Short mmCIF file of C-alpha atoms and ligand atoms in Angstrom, two decimals:
data_model
loop_
_atom_site.label_atom_id
_atom_site.label_comp_id
_atom_site.label_asym_id
_atom_site.label_seq_id
_atom_site.Cartn_x
_atom_site.Cartn_y
_atom_site.Cartn_z
CA UNK Y 1 -15.04 0.43 33.04
CA UNK Y 2 -12.24 0.40 35.36
CA UNK Y 3 -8.92 -0.39 33.30
CA UNK Y 4 -8.21 -3.75 35.45
CA UNK Y 5 -11.54 -5.10 34.91
CA UNK Y 6 -10.82 -4.31 31.09
CA UNK Y 7 -7.14 -6.00 31.26
CA UNK Y 8 -8.42 -8.95 32.82
CA UNK Y 9 -11.69 -9.42 30.50
CA UNK Y 10 -9.23 -8.99 27.87
CA UNK Y 11 -6.59 -11.38 28.89
CA UNK Y 12 -5.86 -14.28 26.52
CA UNK Y 13 -3.32 -16.98 26.23
CA UNK Y 14 -0.94 -16.97 23.23
CA UNK Y 15 0.40 -19.80 21.60
CA UNK Y 16 3.15 -18.72 19.76
CA UNK Y 17 5.20 -16.33 21.29
CA UNK Y 18 9.03 -14.82 19.96
CA UNK Y 19 10.70 -11.43 20.21
CA UNK Y 20 11.64 -9.23 22.49
CA UNK Y 21 10.89 -10.87 26.49
CA UNK Y 22 10.34 -9.07 29.79
CA UNK Y 23 13.46 -6.81 30.98
CA UNK Y 24 14.70 -7.96 34.61
CA UNK Y 25 13.38 -5.41 35.96
CA UNK Y 26 9.67 -6.04 34.74
CA UNK Y 27 10.06 -9.49 35.63
CA UNK Y 28 10.91 -8.78 39.46
CA UNK Y 29 7.28 -6.53 39.18
CA UNK Y 30 5.80 -9.78 37.77
CA UNK Y 31 6.95 -11.59 39.90
CA UNK Y 32 6.12 -9.17 42.91
CA UNK Y 33 2.63 -9.92 41.43
CA UNK Y 34 2.98 -13.64 41.64
CA UNK Y 35 3.72 -13.92 45.37
CA UNK Y 36 0.60 -11.02 46.47
CA UNK Y 37 -1.44 -14.37 45.24
CA UNK Y 38 -3.96 -15.54 48.04
CA UNK Y 39 -1.59 -18.18 50.24
CA UNK Y 40 -3.44 -19.73 53.37
CA UNK Y 41 -1.15 -19.28 56.40
CA UNK Y 42 1.22 -17.72 54.36
CA UNK Y 43 3.22 -20.50 54.07
CA UNK Y 44 4.73 -18.95 50.38
CA UNK Y 45 4.72 -22.77 48.83
CA UNK Y 46 5.56 -21.21 45.17
CA UNK Y 47 9.17 -20.97 43.37
CA UNK Y 48 9.88 -19.50 39.99
CA UNK Y 49 12.38 -20.72 37.42
CA UNK Y 50 13.21 -18.22 34.77
CA UNK Y 51 14.38 -20.44 31.85
CA UNK Y 52 15.84 -18.04 28.87
CA UNK Y 53 18.56 -18.01 26.01
CA UNK Y 54 20.55 -21.31 25.94
CA UNK Y 55 19.24 -22.93 29.14
CA UNK Y 56 15.63 -23.60 26.83
CA UNK Y 57 18.27 -26.17 24.99
CA UNK Y 58 19.26 -27.54 28.08
CA UNK Y 59 15.43 -27.82 29.23
CA UNK Y 60 14.34 -29.44 25.57
CA UNK Y 61 17.74 -32.19 26.44
CA UNK Y 62 15.98 -32.47 29.93
CA UNK Y 63 12.48 -33.07 27.99
CA UNK Y 64 13.92 -35.69 25.66
CA UNK Y 65 15.43 -38.04 28.93
CA UNK Y 66 11.86 -37.37 30.61
CA UNK Y 67 10.35 -38.74 27.49
CA UNK Y 68 12.63 -41.72 27.27
CA UNK Y 69 12.48 -42.64 30.70
CA UNK Y 70 8.69 -42.82 29.93
CA UNK Y 71 9.47 -45.50 27.18
CA UNK Y 72 9.09 -42.58 24.03
CA UNK Y 73 11.53 -43.79 21.51
CA UNK Y 74 9.90 -42.87 17.82
CA UNK Y 75 12.29 -39.56 16.98
CA UNK Y 76 9.27 -37.50 15.77
CA UNK Y 77 8.02 -37.22 19.54
CA UNK Y 78 11.63 -36.60 20.62
CA UNK Y 79 12.45 -34.25 18.43
CA UNK Y 80 8.80 -32.47 19.61
CA UNK Y 81 9.66 -32.73 23.25
CA UNK Y 82 13.40 -31.04 22.26
CA UNK Y 83 11.48 -27.98 20.60
CA UNK Y 84 9.15 -27.72 23.22
CA UNK Y 85 10.69 -24.93 25.33
CA UNK Y 86 11.75 -23.17 22.09
CA UNK Y 87 8.33 -22.05 21.81
CA UNK Y 88 9.05 -19.28 23.88
CA UNK Y 89 12.20 -16.93 24.26
CA UNK Y 90 11.63 -16.81 28.00
CA UNK Y 91 9.59 -19.38 30.11
CA UNK Y 92 8.95 -19.53 34.03
CA UNK Y 93 8.89 -23.19 35.60
CA UNK Y 94 6.29 -22.51 38.47
CA UNK Y 95 6.35 -25.09 41.35
CA UNK Y 96 5.30 -25.68 44.46
CA UNK Y 97 6.80 -27.34 47.63
CA UNK Y 98 4.06 -27.77 49.98
CA UNK Y 99 4.64 -27.15 53.93
CA UNK Y 100 3.16 -30.14 56.21
CA UNK Y 101 0.46 -28.16 58.09
CA UNK Y 102 -2.33 -28.93 60.36
CA UNK Y 103 -4.62 -26.26 58.46
CA UNK Y 104 -3.53 -26.11 55.07
CA UNK Y 105 -3.94 -29.17 53.06
CA UNK Y 106 -1.34 -29.52 50.22
CA UNK Y 107 -3.89 -28.83 47.42
CA UNK Y 108 -4.89 -25.02 48.84
CA UNK Y 109 -0.79 -25.13 48.68
CA UNK Y 110 -0.79 -25.93 44.72
CA UNK Y 111 -3.96 -23.60 44.17
CA UNK Y 112 -1.92 -20.57 45.52
CA UNK Y 113 0.75 -21.48 43.03
CA UNK Y 114 -2.21 -21.28 40.66
CA UNK Y 115 -2.91 -17.95 41.52
CA UNK Y 116 0.35 -16.58 41.43
CA UNK Y 117 0.45 -17.55 38.16
CA UNK Y 118 -2.83 -16.08 37.15
CA UNK Y 119 -1.38 -12.72 38.79
CA UNK Y 120 1.81 -13.43 36.46
CA UNK Y 121 -0.45 -13.54 33.73
CA UNK Y 122 -2.39 -10.88 34.47
CA UNK Y 123 0.91 -8.46 35.18
CA UNK Y 124 2.28 -10.08 31.65
CA UNK Y 125 -0.39 -8.60 29.87
CA UNK Y 126 -0.41 -5.13 31.55
CA UNK Y 127 3.02 -4.77 30.60
CA UNK Y 128 2.27 -5.83 26.83
CA UNK Y 129 3.69 -9.39 26.81
CA UNK Y 130 1.68 -12.46 25.97
CA UNK Y 131 2.20 -15.92 28.05
CA UNK Y 132 0.55 -19.36 28.14
CA UNK Y 133 0.11 -21.33 30.60
CA UNK Y 134 0.87 -25.15 29.96
CA UNK Y 135 1.48 -28.46 32.04
CA UNK Y 136 1.36 -31.83 30.17
CA UNK Y 137 3.21 -34.98 30.52
CA UNK Y 138 6.78 -33.27 31.32
CA UNK Y 139 5.13 -31.19 34.56
CA UNK Y 140 4.39 -34.84 35.61
CA UNK Y 141 7.51 -36.35 34.97
CA UNK Y 142 10.11 -37.44 37.60
CA UNK Y 143 12.62 -36.81 35.64
CA UNK Y 144 11.67 -33.18 35.15
CA UNK Y 145 10.70 -32.90 38.96
CA UNK Y 146 14.21 -34.08 40.01
CA UNK Y 147 15.80 -31.24 37.57
CA UNK Y 148 14.15 -28.97 39.76
CA UNK Y 149 14.79 -30.17 42.90
CA UNK Y 150 11.33 -31.22 44.15
CA UNK Y 151 10.80 -33.19 46.96
CA UNK Y 152 8.53 -36.32 46.78
CA UNK Y 153 5.10 -33.99 47.51
CA UNK Y 154 6.27 -31.08 45.30
CA UNK Y 155 4.83 -30.61 41.90
CA UNK Y 156 5.01 -28.34 38.62
CA UNK Y 157 2.22 -26.57 38.85
CA UNK Y 158 3.22 -24.60 35.04
CA UNK Y 159 5.11 -23.79 32.73
CA UNK Y 160 4.40 -20.30 31.58
CA UNK Y 161 5.78 -19.22 28.07
CA UNK Y 162 6.38 -15.83 27.98
CA UNK Y 163 7.29 -13.55 25.08
CA UNK Y 164 5.32 -11.42 22.24
CA UNK Y 165 2.66 -12.94 20.41
CA UNK Y 166 3.51 -14.10 16.40
CA UNK Y 167 -0.18 -13.92 15.83
CA UNK Y 168 -3.11 -11.84 17.31
CA UNK Y 169 -4.67 -14.81 19.81
CA UNK Y 170 -8.23 -15.54 19.74
CA UNK Y 171 -10.19 -14.19 22.51
CA UNK Y 172 -13.24 -16.26 23.70
CA UNK Y 173 -16.06 -14.53 25.60
CA UNK Y 174 -18.18 -17.17 27.40
CA UNK Y 175 -21.28 -16.40 28.22
CA UNK Y 176 -21.16 -15.45 32.12
CA UNK Y 177 -24.66 -16.24 32.90
CA UNK Y 178 -24.02 -20.16 31.92
CA UNK Y 179 -22.06 -20.19 34.84
CA UNK Y 180 -23.54 -18.30 37.74
CA UNK Y 181 -26.95 -18.39 40.08
CA UNK Y 182 -28.29 -17.28 42.75
CA UNK Y 183 -28.56 -20.09 45.87
CA UNK Y 184 -31.05 -19.89 48.73
CA UNK Y 185 -33.39 -17.48 46.90
CA UNK Y 186 -36.14 -20.14 46.72
CA UNK Y 187 -36.06 -21.40 50.51
C1 FMN R 1 -3.46 -25.99 35.19
C2 FMN R 1 -3.43 -25.32 33.28
C3 FMN R 1 -3.16 -26.60 32.88
C4 FMN R 1 -2.99 -26.07 31.17
N1 FMN R 1 -1.71 -26.75 30.21
C5 FMN R 1 -2.14 -26.36 29.06
C6 FMN R 1 -1.30 -27.43 28.17
O1 FMN R 1 -0.59 -28.25 28.63
N2 FMN R 1 -1.16 -26.81 27.47
C7 FMN R 1 -1.98 -26.27 26.72
O2 FMN R 1 -2.29 -25.51 25.14
N3 FMN R 1 -2.55 -25.27 27.07
C8 FMN R 1 -2.82 -25.46 28.70
N4 FMN R 1 -3.88 -24.76 29.37
C9 FMN R 1 -4.99 -24.13 28.98
C10 FMN R 1 -3.89 -22.66 28.46
O3 FMN R 1 -3.47 -21.82 29.73
C11 FMN R 1 -5.38 -21.47 28.25
O4 FMN R 1 -6.05 -21.00 29.32
C12 FMN R 1 -6.33 -22.04 27.24
O5 FMN R 1 -5.55 -22.29 25.87
C13 FMN R 1 -7.29 -21.10 27.10
O6 FMN R 1 -6.98 -19.98 26.19
P1 FMN R 1 -7.40 -18.76 27.29
O7 FMN R 1 -6.54 -18.54 28.67
O8 FMN R 1 -7.00 -17.67 26.02
O9 FMN R 1 -8.68 -18.45 27.52
C14 FMN R 1 -3.75 -25.05 30.85
C15 FMN R 1 -4.39 -24.47 31.69
C16 FMN R 1 -4.19 -24.56 32.77
C17 FMN R 1 -5.22 -23.62 33.92
#
């Protein structure tokens, strides 16, 4: 079987990540794959923020402020927010800043950024690293969006956590036939 198909079929999310991260050269390759995502009218609605080292602690502080602005005051929950970015040694915050275009609605531009994230995840696996795409309350928070310089139309499409898998992730192999059917054959 073709090796790309094997790679994609075996891509799996890794919730626990640590250790060595992609080098700058490898990150360049990963982003080169990201920006080859299908993108209606080639508007390039994406931007990728790399967060690593101590910047993760700053992101944790930002998450605490974001949670507090959402009315969270329970200490345990705030500690959880502070530690979120420490779940991997490197994160990429993938954002969408849509351009107003008569043919390309903003939703399609978000989809393009989603496709870019998927390309990244495939590239990350091919280089032997693990990753997981996360969103949640922090992706919706205005405090977080402001810190990443997003406009009112902008959005955080994903926090991509990257590193080496701490334990072997569980690969699910769905029954493909449950999701595929032939349309039009009965007419
Ligand atoms: C848009 C989007 C947002 C997601 N947000 C989260 C999240 O916040 N937390 C989480 O644990 N998984 C999240 N996931 C799911 C994981 O990235 C992953 O796909 C899922 O755990 C299934 O694992 P698999 O990719 O190995 O099949 C999200 C996936 C997508 C596409």
